Structure formats: structure tokens, C-alpha cells
Amino acid sequence: MIKVENPLGLLKMECLELVKGSLRRIYPEVQLFDVKFSQPPNPEMGELSSSVSFQLASKIRANPVDIASRIVEESTIPSDGLVSRVEALNGYINFYVNIGSFFRLVLETAAENKDYGFLKTKTSEKIIVEHTSANPIRPLHIGTARNSILGDTLARMLKRRGHAVEVHFYVDDMGRQVAMATYGWRLLNKPEPPSEPEKWFGDIYASVNILKEVRRLKRELEEASDTGDYVRVREINAELSKYAKAAQELTERNKEVFNAIAEAMENDPDPDASIQKLNMEYERQEPTAKKDVRTLANHCVHGFERILKKLDIKFDRWDYEGDLVWSGAVDEAMDALRKTPYTFYEEGALVLDCEAVAKDMGLKEKWGINPSYEIPRLVLIRSDGTTLYTPRDIAYSLKKFERVDRVINVIGNEQSLAQLQLKIALAAMGKIDLADRQTHFAYEFVRLPDVKMSGRLGRYVTLEEVMDKSILLAYEEVSKRTPELTEEKKKEIAKIVGYGALKFTLLNIDPIKVVIFDWNRALNFEINSAPFIQYSYARACNILKRAEKMPEPDYNLLASGSERSLVMMIAQFPEIFENASESLKPSDISTFTNILADKFNSFYASQPVIKAEPSSLAGARLMLVKAIKVVLKNSLEILGIEAPERM
RNA sequence: GGGCCCGUUGCCCAGUUAGGAUAGGGCGCAGACCUCCUAAGUCUGAGGUCGUGGGUUCAAAUCCCACCGGGCCCGCCA
């Protein structure tokens, strides 16, 4: 057997040779251009088609229909090749494969290679995928889950593509948020957190934030009523009722924490100052601050690790922002920026003039930014000398590039400007090459039907909640459908189905689209395609399990439309994978898999496999099922979804 | 005020990077199918101004321009 990685690629090469040969004979003067092949709309039109005549038509001022006919007339088809005939139709050139040889090539390649489809890159790189990087002050919720699941899938795609991938989690222990949470924890006299500490800390953080904001707004309200600014009064009241609602929700969930913090904060004349002080102490490595903040952050980090592990999402490194500052890496980066002509001081703060950098280095043109857009400046160092998030991220970026060639950051779309400013800072430092090798993989929020999720208001649907419900529902389904299974088996399948559905929901929709989270939609196994695909896989497994022998196949007998389109889909898989991983589009895989499962189910319903007559047809169909099994399994694997042998 | 993103059937989405043949799925709706490899399945049907209006092209959901509706950002927050 010939071993090939990409059977469709071979077929395309052969078709290309045919077209090229004809063109050379008919139009020797025409410069050859890129000829693309696509699948015709229905199987009667062959397996591949080319619209080369249309492109040629405008160049040589001729009718595309005539060009197509001439190309076909002039083509000489080798007798031992993969193409059996060529036809012209409506200006298109349609290629029909030699079923015996091409189907054998495709099915035997796919069925006998468990890594089928994972087409390797010719330019392997070292790549960091940074994802999740959630604030270590609250639980992971369904919004951050979108980040984790996308990031995890990107990493897996790139690994399968042949890159050396490191997965990093950036622990933001240096921001004001973590100081705020630690401040609240201290107000409670730092009790040992209960199990699931990150949920508890999330309540503390939200309590502090809400109480602090309410206090500020009340003060502003007094001022506004004193000056008789009633427009402002109305605005503030609206704000206050928003916080009141959040406080209400929080009290319903965790009354003790909220009340205890409320009481303790009464005694603090200026909570903001206390939080800022703690933040500054942490940055200066004051021992108690260091211990408290790190302890809190680590409780949360361990919680993240525990939950994500259940979804089989793991990290190679956890990079702490604090370490970056303390090691002097941030100072170094800032010094380097200070030496460029693009920074200046304003009221004691160090500022980067992003617009000037972009203008001098032609970055707008290079990166496709609207020339009339003035890029906002970036404050690098606060007037009190402490650092800020984006500048710390600049130092982090440099650190990452010490390890790898390429960096992919899975970060919310709302941080686009910050990510751009980061790249501009790199360019300002003369490291434009690094800026070009850094990708912001942006994704949009997951919203609740009426409100946006918000850590600050303590308003979120936690990831674990969704995971648990998903498994529970899947368990009920399994018990209903296959009561004969053992308890252990039911639970195993429930986990595979439940987590699969959750991941699929978030992977199958374009990351840049806002998702409105709907319990019913996410966990409805009729709507969700993951169980459907998994079920198809289980069916394929079942057929193979029941087939006692493997008769000698005759691939020429795979003549039905559904069989032919299945073989073509299998043939396409390596290029689908290649394209998905090059353009970082997990949904290409999920969509493809869904269609494959759909076609397989139609085939399953209409064509017997084991009992097919003659036995050479059964043999060919068994090979088809075997190949489908491999492709379903491999595409689910990329998506991080398990494929159950039975359901 | 400026910048970016989204808009496809009652609902949720694919297709837009790279323009090509009749715009695809799913849910829901109307109906059909288990003496036959698992019905988490299959089949049939109804349902569409691809946000609107121009333009480019032999050809536009896809490219360009303007506008409308929604989201995000423009902080010494992250």
C-alpha cells in the first residue's frame, strides 16, 4: 500500500497537471496563475471542479463556456491515474475520480493510520499559547470557560500540526483586584477558606467592591444634591440601585461574608487608601502583604487547576505577574522604553506616545489600522511609581519570547486596544519582529440573558455549576436510554457526553460573536451536536465490533451518493485540519465533524454494512466505516471531546 | 465625538480570510419510519428582501462606499 498523508492533495495535483497541460497546448502565451479546486454542488458533477475558465475569460476576452470545452477536449487522461474523466459544464471543468483507485487510496490511508488527518507543518515552531489567565479572586465562570476551551483547543491543534507548544497561565496577582480581595479577607481576620475557596473569595471581592462603590456614590449624591445638580442626582440613583440589586443577590448567596465585611468596612475611613496601600506593599515585597496576597491568589489558582483538570485542560506553566515585577523584568522593559524618544513624563507619570510610534514606523499601514484613527497614549508608570497592567504585560511578552518563536494570547476582545498598545511598545523598543509574531486571539463575552456577567458585582454562572448540571442531565439521559448498563458505565458515558456538549457549545460558534448563555440551549442534547457526533461514533464502533470478518473489498461498488460524499469528506479531512490550524479556527473542525456525522447517519439508515451483498461490498463498506471512525475520533480529539465506544 | 466588531428563515448558527453552479445545518412546526448493524437516529414538507441603499464584476451573503440597528473600547482599572 502506498502511504500518503493527504490523498486529496494527490488528486488535486493530478487535476492541476491536466489543466496545465491543456492550457499550455491551447494558450501557450498565457501566464499560468494559481488554479484552485473546489467541490461541485452535487455528486453527479464529479468530485472536484475548477473555475479556471472564468478567470481566463477576462484575460483573453473569450467565452468561459468555450474555454472550458477546449480545455476538456485537449486534456489527456493517464490510464493509471486517479482521474477517470473530465467534463465541461456551464463553464466549469468537472473532474470525476477513478473510484477503484482513489477510494482505495483514501479509505486504506485513513483506516490504517490512527493519526490520519494531522497533516504536519513544514515549518515547525515553538509556540506559547497563553489562555484563561483569569483573575485569581473569583471562580471560573462560563465566560472564562470560553477562553479556556478555545485556548486548549488551539494548543492541541498546533501540537497536532507539529509545533512545540507550551501552554501558559498568567496569574494576575499584582492588580488592584487581588489587593481588594485580600483587603476583604483581612477584614474578616483571614479565616481559612472553606472548600471551593475561589467561590468564597469571589464573594469577598464582590462585597468589598460593592460596598466601596456604594459609599463613594452616596458621597457624590450628597454633593450633587447640595449643588442642586438634579440630572446628576438621577444618574447616581440609577447607579446606586444597580449596586443595591447586586448586593441583594450577594446577600442571598453569602449573607455572613457580606455583612461581616460591611460591618468591618464601617471602621475604615478610607478603604480605597487601604487597598492602594496594600497593593503598593505587595509590589515592594513587604513580607506580610506578600504572604497574604500570594496565599489568596494561590487558593484560587489551585481551584482553577482542579476544575480545569476535570475538563482535561492543563497548563505547562503558571507565570506570576508578581515575579515579573520583583525580578526587575518590568523595570528593565520600562527603562528600555524610557530611552526611546516616545516616552514623556506628565504629572509624575511615565507615558508612551503610541500615535508617534505608529506614525514613525508606519505601523498603521503595516497592520491595517485606519490612518485617521489616533491611537491613544499609554500610561506606563503611575505617578506613585507603581506599575500598571499593560506595561507589565509588555515585560511578560518579552519573557515569553525568550522561550519561543510565536505567542498566541487568548484574551477578551475588549482588550484589543491594550493588545495593540502592547505591540506598539514592542515596536518602539525596536522589536517589531516580536510584535508581528504575537497574535491576540480575541473572543467575545458570554452574557446572561438580561445582564452582563461581572466579577465586580459577583454576578456569574460558575463553570463548575454548568459542568455539574451537564453531567447530571447526561446521566438522566443515559439511564433512560440504556438502563441495562452498569452504574459505573452510565457515569462514565454521562461525563463524556456532558463535558462534550459543554465544550462543543463554546467551540462551534465563532469566537468573535457574543454568546447569550442559556441553560436550556447549552444543555439541550437535541440542539447540541456533540452527543449526535458521539452517537455516530458509537454506531461506527458497534458495526465494527459486530463484523466478524473483513471480506476482500471492492471499492468500485461504493457507488451511491452518500458513500461517495463520505469518502470525499474523509479525503478532505487533512486539508480541513491544515486550514483550521493555520487560521486558528476550531469551528472549522466542529462544523466538518458535524456534517460528517450527519452524512454517516444517513448512510447508516439506508445501507446495510455487515450484511451487504456481495461480500466485497460489505468489505468496502466496512473499510468506509473504519475510516469514518478514525476521522470522527481524530476531529473530536482536536476539540478535546472524548469519543465513547457505546452510548 | 472617534475606532473596532456583529447583523443570514419564528429561534440559534455555518458560509465572508481566498467572489463562482440551486444560500446550508439545527431547534421549533406539519407528517412518515424500529420483525433489519443502537430511534441521542432517518426521511418528507412548509418557512429567506443574506440589516438598508448604491457601486465594482461575466458573476456579490462574500469586495468597495454610505446609512440603520446592536455590542465593545477610547482609565494613573484589568
XYZ file of C-alpha atoms (C1' of nucleotides) in Angstrom:
725
model
C 0.000 0.000 0.000
C 1.167 3.481 -0.804
C 1.433 5.603 2.306
C 0.232 9.151 1.769
C -0.683 11.890 4.200
C -3.112 13.735 2.019
C -4.958 11.754 -0.675
C -6.999 14.742 -1.798
C -3.777 16.665 -2.295
C -2.565 13.962 -4.680
C -5.801 14.130 -6.609
C -5.582 17.899 -6.864
C -2.031 17.660 -8.162
C -3.170 15.304 -10.874
C -6.059 17.565 -11.848
C -3.706 20.532 -11.902
C -1.365 18.708 -14.283
C -4.286 18.007 -16.594
C -5.393 21.631 -16.666
C -1.864 22.917 -17.064
C -1.189 20.512 -19.916
C -4.268 21.634 -21.796
C -3.582 25.311 -21.201
C -0.024 25.012 -22.469
C -1.303 23.489 -25.668
C -4.214 25.874 -26.246
C -2.891 29.161 -24.895
C 0.892 28.883 -24.793
C 1.150 32.671 -24.389
C -0.953 32.825 -21.223
C 0.954 33.073 -17.973
C -0.231 30.362 -15.600
C -1.814 31.536 -12.384
C -2.980 29.900 -9.244
C -5.582 27.269 -10.077
C -7.947 26.389 -7.247
C -10.194 23.380 -6.976
C -13.448 23.081 -5.135
C -16.173 20.533 -4.669
C -19.051 20.751 -7.121
C -22.520 21.287 -5.630
C -23.694 17.743 -6.243
C -22.077 14.340 -6.819
C -23.350 13.997 -10.410
C -20.965 16.796 -11.297
C -17.940 14.837 -10.208
C -15.600 15.056 -7.246
C -13.629 18.211 -7.972
C -14.144 21.246 -10.128
C -12.244 24.243 -11.363
C -13.463 27.680 -12.375
C -10.229 28.449 -14.210
C -12.097 29.256 -17.433
C -13.853 32.188 -15.784
C -10.583 33.687 -14.657
C -9.094 33.100 -18.057
C -12.126 34.548 -19.826
C -11.465 38.095 -18.684
C -7.764 37.834 -19.537
C -8.132 36.617 -23.102
C -11.587 38.005 -23.821
C -13.288 34.736 -24.627
C -16.378 32.884 -23.522
C -15.775 30.770 -20.396
C -18.027 28.013 -21.722
C -15.889 27.678 -24.859
C -12.657 27.790 -22.887
C -13.874 25.032 -20.621
C -14.838 22.817 -23.565
C -11.478 23.378 -25.231
C -9.578 22.560 -22.053
C -11.539 19.362 -21.717
C -11.049 18.431 -25.391
C -7.322 18.971 -25.107
C -6.853 17.035 -21.889
C -5.218 13.650 -21.979
C -6.039 11.486 -19.007
C -3.410 8.979 -17.954
C -4.873 5.493 -17.720
C -3.233 4.632 -14.409
C -4.162 7.815 -12.550
C -6.750 8.857 -10.009
C -8.882 10.777 -12.508
C -11.229 8.822 -14.750
C -12.806 11.578 -16.814
C -13.159 15.327 -17.221
C -16.228 17.212 -18.345
C -17.141 20.794 -19.064
C -20.395 22.130 -17.658
C -21.616 25.739 -17.625
C -18.037 26.907 -17.912
C -16.787 24.775 -15.065
C -14.385 21.904 -15.533
C -15.517 18.906 -13.544
C -13.249 16.017 -12.624
C -14.507 12.511 -11.924
C -12.299 10.220 -9.904
C -11.343 6.684 -10.696
C -13.354 5.157 -7.889
C -11.422 1.932 -7.590
C -8.029 3.537 -7.150
C -8.935 6.794 -5.408
C -11.352 5.286 -2.915
C -8.840 2.586 -2.073
C -6.186 5.221 -1.515
C -8.418 7.325 0.721
C -10.002 4.584 2.775
C -6.920 2.490 3.330
C -4.876 5.540 4.221
C -7.457 6.747 6.732
C -8.479 3.408 8.199
C -4.974 2.199 8.800
C -3.421 5.330 10.241
C -4.656 6.363 13.652
C -3.126 9.822 13.175
C -4.860 10.329 9.847
C -5.560 13.948 9.099
C -2.951 15.532 11.346
C -1.036 16.989 8.446
C 2.322 18.194 9.726
C 3.681 21.650 9.068
C 6.926 22.045 7.169
C 7.947 24.949 9.394
C 7.670 23.748 12.949
C 7.885 26.487 15.558
C 7.987 26.875 19.302
C 4.732 28.479 20.335
C 3.273 29.711 23.601
C -0.482 29.679 23.925
C -1.488 31.801 26.890
C -5.060 31.282 27.898
C -7.625 31.606 30.676
C -5.416 33.846 32.873
C -8.476 34.639 34.953
C -8.151 36.976 37.898
C -7.296 34.855 40.946
C -10.070 36.342 43.064
C -13.230 34.566 41.941
C -14.369 31.309 40.395
C -14.074 30.478 36.734
C -17.390 31.217 35.108
C -18.980 30.343 31.831
C -17.337 33.378 30.196
C -13.790 32.481 31.200
C -14.631 28.908 30.193
C -14.941 30.082 26.626
C -11.362 31.283 26.907
C -10.099 28.025 28.441
C -11.839 25.796 25.948
C -10.757 27.832 22.935
C -7.193 28.138 24.191
C -6.947 24.467 24.989
C -8.201 23.552 21.532
C -5.837 25.956 19.787
C -2.926 24.452 21.691
C -3.978 20.956 20.720
C -4.424 21.883 17.066
C -0.975 23.448 16.917
C 0.624 20.468 18.641
C -1.010 18.101 16.197
C 0.213 20.333 13.402
C 3.746 19.609 14.551
C 4.603 22.672 16.615
C 6.211 22.584 20.041
C 3.536 24.184 22.172
C 3.740 25.456 25.743
C 0.534 26.405 27.497
C 0.859 29.248 29.991
C -1.472 30.752 32.554
C -0.678 34.329 33.566
C -1.525 34.786 37.208
C -2.517 38.381 37.809
C -1.548 38.658 41.447
C -0.383 42.259 41.109
C -3.535 44.106 40.185
C -5.763 46.164 42.396
C -8.453 43.486 42.262
C -6.405 40.972 44.158
C -5.480 43.653 46.684
C -9.153 44.383 47.091
C -9.967 40.757 47.769
C -7.069 40.427 50.195
C -8.206 43.588 51.970
C -11.622 41.985 52.443
C -10.112 38.745 53.661
C -8.074 40.694 56.192
C -11.193 42.461 57.403
C -12.535 39.010 58.237
C -9.279 38.257 60.089
C -8.093 35.862 57.397
C -10.046 32.738 58.247
C -9.083 29.517 56.485
C -11.288 29.400 53.349
C -13.925 26.674 53.004
C -13.763 24.105 50.219
C -14.012 25.702 46.775
C -12.098 28.733 48.078
C -12.322 30.729 44.861
C -16.105 30.946 45.173
C -15.773 32.259 48.683
C -13.091 34.767 47.704
C -15.299 35.833 44.818
C -17.974 36.788 47.320
C -15.454 38.681 49.419
C -14.175 40.566 46.405
C -17.640 41.480 45.171
C -18.698 42.553 48.688
C -15.744 44.896 49.047
C -16.273 46.345 45.598
C -19.985 46.885 46.008
C -19.700 48.420 49.484
C -16.876 50.658 48.360
C -18.768 51.882 45.307
C -21.934 52.454 47.279
C -20.044 54.548 49.785
C -18.484 56.621 47.015
C -21.809 57.111 45.243
C -23.561 58.171 48.423
C -20.934 60.815 48.977
C -21.320 62.025 45.408
C -25.062 62.041 45.838
C -24.801 64.399 48.781
C -22.579 66.755 46.832
C -24.888 66.700 43.869
C -27.980 67.443 45.910
C -26.132 70.223 47.734
C -25.289 71.905 44.452
C -28.776 71.185 43.105
C -27.492 69.151 40.149
C -30.588 67.032 39.713
C -29.519 65.406 36.461
C -26.518 64.060 38.296
C -28.672 63.050 41.260
C -30.815 60.926 38.979
C -27.749 59.313 37.396
C -26.272 58.452 40.766
C -29.534 56.990 41.990
C -29.666 54.740 38.952
C -26.119 53.582 39.693
C -26.974 53.013 43.321
C -29.948 50.842 42.510
C -27.694 48.719 40.275
C -25.382 48.111 43.217
C -28.288 47.573 45.573
C -29.522 44.807 43.312
C -26.087 43.200 43.197
C -25.817 43.492 46.981
C -29.185 41.821 47.307
C -28.092 38.900 45.107
C -24.878 38.565 47.042
C -26.634 38.595 50.389
C -28.915 35.829 49.227
C -25.872 33.760 48.376
C -23.495 34.602 51.201
C -25.004 36.748 53.902
C -22.284 36.160 56.502
C -19.437 37.360 54.340
C -21.268 40.381 53.014
C -22.492 41.529 56.427
C -19.186 40.920 58.163
C -17.331 42.938 55.540
C -19.931 45.691 55.621
C -19.513 45.972 59.359
C -15.734 45.932 59.282
C -15.540 48.471 56.471
C -17.545 50.926 58.579
C -14.455 51.322 60.712
C -12.213 52.146 57.802
C -12.373 55.855 56.986
C -10.837 55.304 53.538
C -10.993 51.787 52.084
C -9.546 52.922 48.753
C -6.437 54.172 50.511
C -6.100 50.927 52.438
C -6.384 48.896 49.246
C -3.887 51.072 47.446
C -1.505 50.785 50.372
C -1.736 47.012 50.313
C -1.185 46.996 46.580
C 1.907 49.125 46.948
C 3.259 46.980 49.787
C 2.845 43.900 47.655
C 4.708 45.496 44.794
C 7.537 46.377 47.229
C 7.545 42.814 48.547
C 6.605 43.789 52.066
C 6.569 40.334 53.748
C 3.055 40.274 55.255
C 1.459 41.713 52.152
C 3.416 39.266 50.038
C 2.290 36.344 52.131
C -1.385 37.307 52.284
C -1.846 38.211 48.650
C 0.021 35.162 47.414
C -1.888 32.874 49.738
C -5.186 34.165 48.469
C -4.130 34.050 44.824
C -2.826 30.525 45.205
C -6.039 29.288 46.764
C -7.818 30.475 43.650
C -5.179 29.206 41.253
C -5.389 25.752 42.766
C -9.154 25.909 42.398
C -8.791 26.768 38.703
C -6.360 23.927 38.229
C -8.661 21.440 39.931
C -11.708 22.364 37.853
C -9.981 22.637 34.501
C -8.295 19.297 35.056
C -11.753 17.736 35.108
C -12.157 19.018 31.573
C -8.692 17.701 30.758
C -7.361 21.239 30.364
C -3.827 21.541 31.692
C -1.063 24.115 31.796
C 2.678 23.766 31.396
C 3.484 26.898 33.341
C 1.838 29.326 35.732
C 3.557 32.695 35.365
C 3.068 35.116 38.253
C 2.894 38.786 37.467
C 4.456 39.494 40.841
C 7.584 37.533 39.972
C 7.911 39.562 36.824
C 7.893 42.824 38.765
C 10.147 41.599 41.567
C 12.727 40.133 39.196
C 13.247 43.560 37.682
C 11.938 42.491 34.283
C 9.291 45.200 34.301
C 11.820 47.861 35.299
C 14.123 46.757 32.518
C 11.370 46.984 29.945
C 10.354 50.417 31.203
C 13.973 51.609 31.148
C 14.256 50.481 27.573
C 11.100 52.407 26.682
C 12.293 55.460 28.598
C 15.352 55.556 26.354
C 13.235 55.840 23.220
C 12.053 59.235 22.010
C 8.451 58.165 22.516
C 8.001 58.479 26.260
C 7.496 61.544 28.408
C 6.522 62.440 31.944
C 3.236 64.032 32.782
C 2.309 64.885 36.356
C 4.838 62.356 37.544
C 3.564 59.500 35.370
C 5.558 57.962 32.524
C 3.589 57.983 29.275
C 4.114 56.275 25.894
C 3.070 58.229 22.803
C 1.626 55.357 20.787
C 0.492 57.568 17.944
C 4.029 58.864 17.370
C 5.464 55.345 17.335
C 2.843 54.183 14.857
C 3.428 57.178 12.627
C 7.237 56.968 12.621
C 7.328 53.269 11.946
C 4.427 53.099 9.512
C 2.582 50.700 11.783
C -0.895 51.770 10.739
C -0.258 50.858 7.150
C 1.597 47.692 8.136
C -1.122 46.470 10.486
C -4.109 47.719 8.556
C -5.183 50.387 11.033
C -7.378 53.243 9.860
C -4.942 56.113 9.180
C -7.300 58.730 10.596
C -7.526 56.888 13.904
C -5.397 58.432 16.601
C -4.060 55.683 18.814
C -4.499 56.615 22.482
C -1.389 57.046 24.582
C -0.486 54.536 27.249
C 0.475 55.344 30.834
C 3.430 53.114 31.701
C 4.143 54.021 35.323
C 1.790 55.651 37.814
C 2.862 58.887 39.465
C 3.291 56.925 42.716
C 5.853 54.758 40.937
C 3.775 51.585 40.806
C 3.264 49.605 37.635
C 0.195 49.034 35.519
C -1.266 46.004 33.818
C -0.382 46.657 30.178
C 3.232 47.679 30.879
C 3.676 44.550 32.996
C 2.282 42.638 30.064
C 4.982 44.180 27.855
C 7.641 42.696 30.109
C 5.758 39.403 30.127
C 5.682 39.387 26.363
C 9.460 39.804 26.223
C 9.829 36.945 28.691
C 7.667 34.712 26.568
C 9.768 35.417 23.507
C 12.871 34.291 25.384
C 11.319 30.825 25.215
C 9.545 30.642 21.858
C 9.173 31.964 18.297
C 5.488 32.737 18.380
C 2.953 33.790 21.010
C -0.799 33.421 20.904
C -2.748 35.230 23.624
C -6.321 34.179 24.145
C -7.758 37.369 25.577
C -11.166 39.031 25.501
C -11.954 41.312 22.596
C -12.462 44.244 24.964
C -8.685 44.273 25.430
C -7.954 44.879 21.744
C -6.631 48.365 22.306
C -4.366 47.252 25.160
C -3.040 44.443 22.973
C -2.371 46.904 20.178
C -0.584 49.261 22.558
C 1.493 46.341 23.741
C 2.598 45.615 20.191
C 3.344 49.285 19.647
C 5.505 49.312 22.762
C 7.445 46.334 21.401
C 7.902 48.173 18.112
C 9.078 51.287 19.953
C 11.757 49.169 21.602
C 12.947 48.098 18.171
C 11.338 44.679 18.474
C 8.829 44.966 15.700
C 9.572 41.367 14.699
C 8.222 40.207 18.054
C 5.135 42.346 17.635
C 4.498 40.625 14.333
C 4.820 37.191 15.866
C 2.356 37.878 18.633
C -1.315 37.156 17.996
C -4.231 38.425 20.007
C -6.803 35.653 19.679
C -9.869 37.670 20.594
C -13.174 36.277 21.732
C -16.378 37.953 22.857
C -18.247 37.842 26.125
C -20.676 35.276 27.257
C -23.669 37.215 28.539
C -26.575 36.159 30.653
C -29.976 36.741 29.037
C -30.550 40.088 30.731
C -27.220 41.180 32.196
C -23.535 41.027 31.512
C -21.547 38.745 33.756
C -19.429 40.687 36.181
C -16.898 39.582 38.727
C -17.086 43.004 40.313
C -20.752 42.569 41.041
C -20.385 38.906 41.915
C -22.713 38.050 39.084
C -21.807 34.950 37.113
C -22.741 31.394 36.331
C -19.783 29.377 37.520
C -18.138 26.880 35.232
C -18.394 24.136 37.796
C -22.118 24.719 38.151
C -22.569 24.233 34.411
C -20.291 21.193 34.388
C -22.195 19.522 37.202
C -25.587 20.204 35.688
C -24.442 18.988 32.329
C -23.268 15.680 33.739
C -26.413 15.264 35.765
C -28.635 15.781 32.748
C -26.491 13.462 30.651
C -26.751 10.846 33.372
C -30.536 11.047 33.304
C -30.484 10.607 29.540
C -28.143 7.638 29.643
C -30.219 5.950 32.343
C -33.360 6.474 30.314
C -31.926 5.251 27.023
C -29.689 2.410 28.134
C -30.918 1.227 31.553
C -29.095 -2.082 31.143
C -25.673 -0.527 31.606
C -23.826 -0.760 34.896
C -23.885 2.260 37.160
C -20.193 2.822 36.583
C -20.599 2.719 32.806
C -23.540 5.125 32.926
C -21.491 7.613 34.887
C -18.568 7.307 32.517
C -20.763 7.958 29.489
C -22.560 10.809 31.263
C -19.244 12.515 31.824
C -18.156 12.083 28.227
C -21.467 13.353 26.889
C -21.950 16.147 29.419
C -18.496 17.656 29.068
C -18.541 17.067 25.316
C -21.744 19.066 24.966
C -20.334 21.896 27.043
C -17.144 22.142 25.008
C -18.933 21.839 21.703
C -21.333 24.662 22.553
C -18.439 27.044 23.027
C -16.286 25.781 20.163
C -18.855 25.617 17.408
C -19.717 29.290 17.452
C -17.442 31.953 16.020
C -15.360 33.264 18.971
C -15.942 36.865 17.940
C -19.681 36.584 18.399
C -21.308 37.436 21.708
C -22.920 34.378 23.243
C -26.069 34.684 25.293
C -25.804 31.876 27.785
C -28.977 29.892 28.030
C -29.126 26.825 30.255
C -31.686 25.198 28.047
C -29.675 25.783 24.907
C -26.309 24.768 26.300
C -27.522 21.578 27.890
C -30.223 20.537 25.467
C -28.809 17.399 23.905
C -31.199 17.705 20.957
C -29.868 21.108 19.981
C -26.274 20.361 20.845
C -24.403 18.461 18.166
C -21.784 16.835 20.369
C -23.966 13.901 21.523
C -25.086 13.470 17.925
C -21.494 13.148 16.749
C -20.584 10.915 19.666
C -23.568 8.731 18.929
C -22.456 8.378 15.323
C -19.046 7.351 16.539
C -20.565 4.749 18.853
C -22.583 3.401 15.929
C -19.466 3.077 13.802
C -17.739 1.244 16.645
C -20.705 -1.050 17.030
C -20.701 -2.069 13.389
C -17.007 -2.882 13.511
C -17.440 -4.791 16.751
C -20.172 -6.911 15.211
C -18.380 -7.617 11.959
C -16.802 -10.999 12.351
C -14.682 -10.979 9.264
C -13.237 -8.452 6.902
C -14.008 -9.614 3.354
C -11.792 -8.519 0.474
C -13.167 -5.089 -0.518
C -14.144 -3.952 -3.986
C -14.166 -0.171 -3.803
C -15.792 0.156 -7.209
C -19.025 -0.895 -5.545
C -19.189 2.225 -3.373
C -21.393 3.911 -5.918
C -24.202 5.580 -4.001
C -24.245 9.329 -3.468
C -23.918 9.047 0.281
C -20.965 6.670 0.064
C -19.167 8.844 -2.429
C -19.643 12.017 -0.442
C -18.480 10.244 2.704
C -15.278 9.142 1.006
C -14.731 12.669 -0.266
C -15.190 14.081 3.217
C -12.641 11.650 4.566
C -10.295 12.713 1.785
C -10.817 16.364 2.717
C -10.065 15.945 6.400
C -6.291 16.595 6.264
C -6.820 19.877 4.416
C -9.648 20.875 6.750
C -7.306 20.298 9.655
C -4.454 22.131 7.960
C -6.604 25.144 7.258
C -8.220 25.174 10.689
C -4.896 25.109 12.487
C -3.244 27.664 10.198
C -6.114 30.102 10.563
C -6.797 29.200 14.209
C -10.391 28.203 13.616
C -11.602 25.353 15.807
C -15.106 25.797 14.435
C -13.903 24.565 11.027
C -13.305 21.213 12.684
C -16.546 21.160 14.633
C -18.611 22.063 11.578
C -16.853 19.477 9.452
C -17.339 16.778 12.069
C -20.982 17.614 12.382
C -21.538 17.249 8.636
C -19.576 14.002 8.548
C -21.700 12.551 11.354
C -24.829 13.706 9.589
C -23.841 12.014 6.323
C -22.787 8.887 8.148
C -26.172 8.642 9.855
C -27.963 8.923 6.512
C -25.738 6.202 5.132
C -26.313 4.074 8.209
C -30.061 4.274 7.816
C -30.136 3.438 4.139
C -27.307 0.961 3.530
C -26.544 -2.265 5.373
C -22.843 -2.776 6.066
C -22.197 -6.205 7.543
C -24.973 -7.885 5.637
C -24.270 -6.142 2.347
C -24.118 -8.341 -0.720
C -21.843 -9.286 -2.345
C -19.284 -9.689 0.405
C -16.825 -7.466 -1.461
C -19.320 -4.633 -0.993
C -19.517 -5.453 2.710
C -15.725 -5.314 2.751
C -15.654 -1.909 1.087
C -18.322 -0.525 3.396
C -16.520 -1.872 6.439
C -13.406 -0.028 5.331
C -15.526 3.081 4.900
C -16.873 2.740 8.446
C -13.384 2.126 9.753
C -12.132 5.294 8.089
C -15.100 7.301 9.386
C -14.379 6.037 12.870
C -10.808 7.327 12.665
C -11.838 10.715 11.303
C -14.617 11.207 13.861
C -12.292 10.245 16.659
C -9.473 12.494 15.468
C -11.662 15.512 14.938
C -13.266 15.079 18.349
C -9.802 14.686 19.804
C -8.762 18.070 18.444
C -11.841 19.581 20.062
C -10.931 17.962 23.362
C -14.064 15.835 23.263
C -13.999 12.148 24.090
C -15.452 9.585 21.723
C -17.461 6.871 23.516
C -17.472 3.311 22.130
C -21.084 2.983 23.156
C -23.847 5.257 24.305
C -17.169 62.586 19.237
C -13.658 58.652 17.334
C -12.142 53.426 16.425
C -13.201 48.138 16.084
C -16.754 44.053 15.821
C -21.677 41.782 14.889
C -26.466 41.784 11.693
C -28.307 35.306 7.062
C -35.960 31.827 7.860
C -40.220 32.200 14.120
C -35.366 30.994 17.222
C -29.797 29.512 17.251
C -25.967 29.364 13.838
C -22.464 27.812 9.119
C -20.890 30.060 4.685
C -17.434 36.281 4.060
C -9.988 35.430 5.097
C -9.255 33.399 -0.989
C -16.331 36.433 -5.226
C -18.407 31.197 -8.827
C -23.226 26.379 -10.296
C -29.824 25.729 -6.758
C -27.610 30.315 0.237
C -26.582 25.167 4.065
C -27.495 22.864 9.083
C -30.002 22.527 13.938
C -34.327 23.819 17.155
C -39.426 24.584 16.689
C -43.785 23.447 13.358
C -46.848 19.564 9.879
C -46.329 14.434 8.750
C -43.843 9.368 7.907
C -40.243 5.351 9.711
C -37.988 0.344 14.806
C -39.890 -8.432 12.501
C -33.347 -5.079 9.558
C -25.611 -3.177 12.276
C -28.123 1.383 18.984
C -34.684 5.886 17.231
C -29.310 10.603 21.288
C -31.301 8.131 14.662
C -33.600 8.507 9.467
C -36.982 10.528 5.587
C -40.671 14.243 3.522
C -42.846 19.174 3.790
C -43.723 24.387 4.875
C -40.508 28.610 6.176
C -35.263 33.536 3.161
C -35.858 41.437 0.815
C -28.406 37.260 3.276
C -29.866 44.817 8.043
C -30.956 49.085 4.028
C -29.384 51.748 -0.372
C -25.770 52.454 -4.023
C -21.237 50.739 -6.681
C -17.388 47.174 -8.880
C -17.773 42.402 -11.778
C -19.398 37.801 -16.905
C -20.744 36.508 -11.548
C -21.746 39.527 -4.788
C -24.162 36.788 1.538
C -18.763 37.352 0.217
C -15.210 43.132 -2.401
C -15.906 48.994 -2.095
C -18.897 53.398 -0.302
C -22.894 55.468 2.597
C -26.544 54.655 6.115
C -29.575 51.853 10.072
C -29.735 48.595 14.445
C -26.839 46.068 18.495
C -22.071 45.169 21.237
C -17.136 46.579 22.837
C -13.160 50.065 23.559
C -11.097 55.148 23.899
C -8.847 54.677 32.725
C -2.536 56.708 36.678
C -8.737 49.504 36.015
C -7.565 44.647 34.326
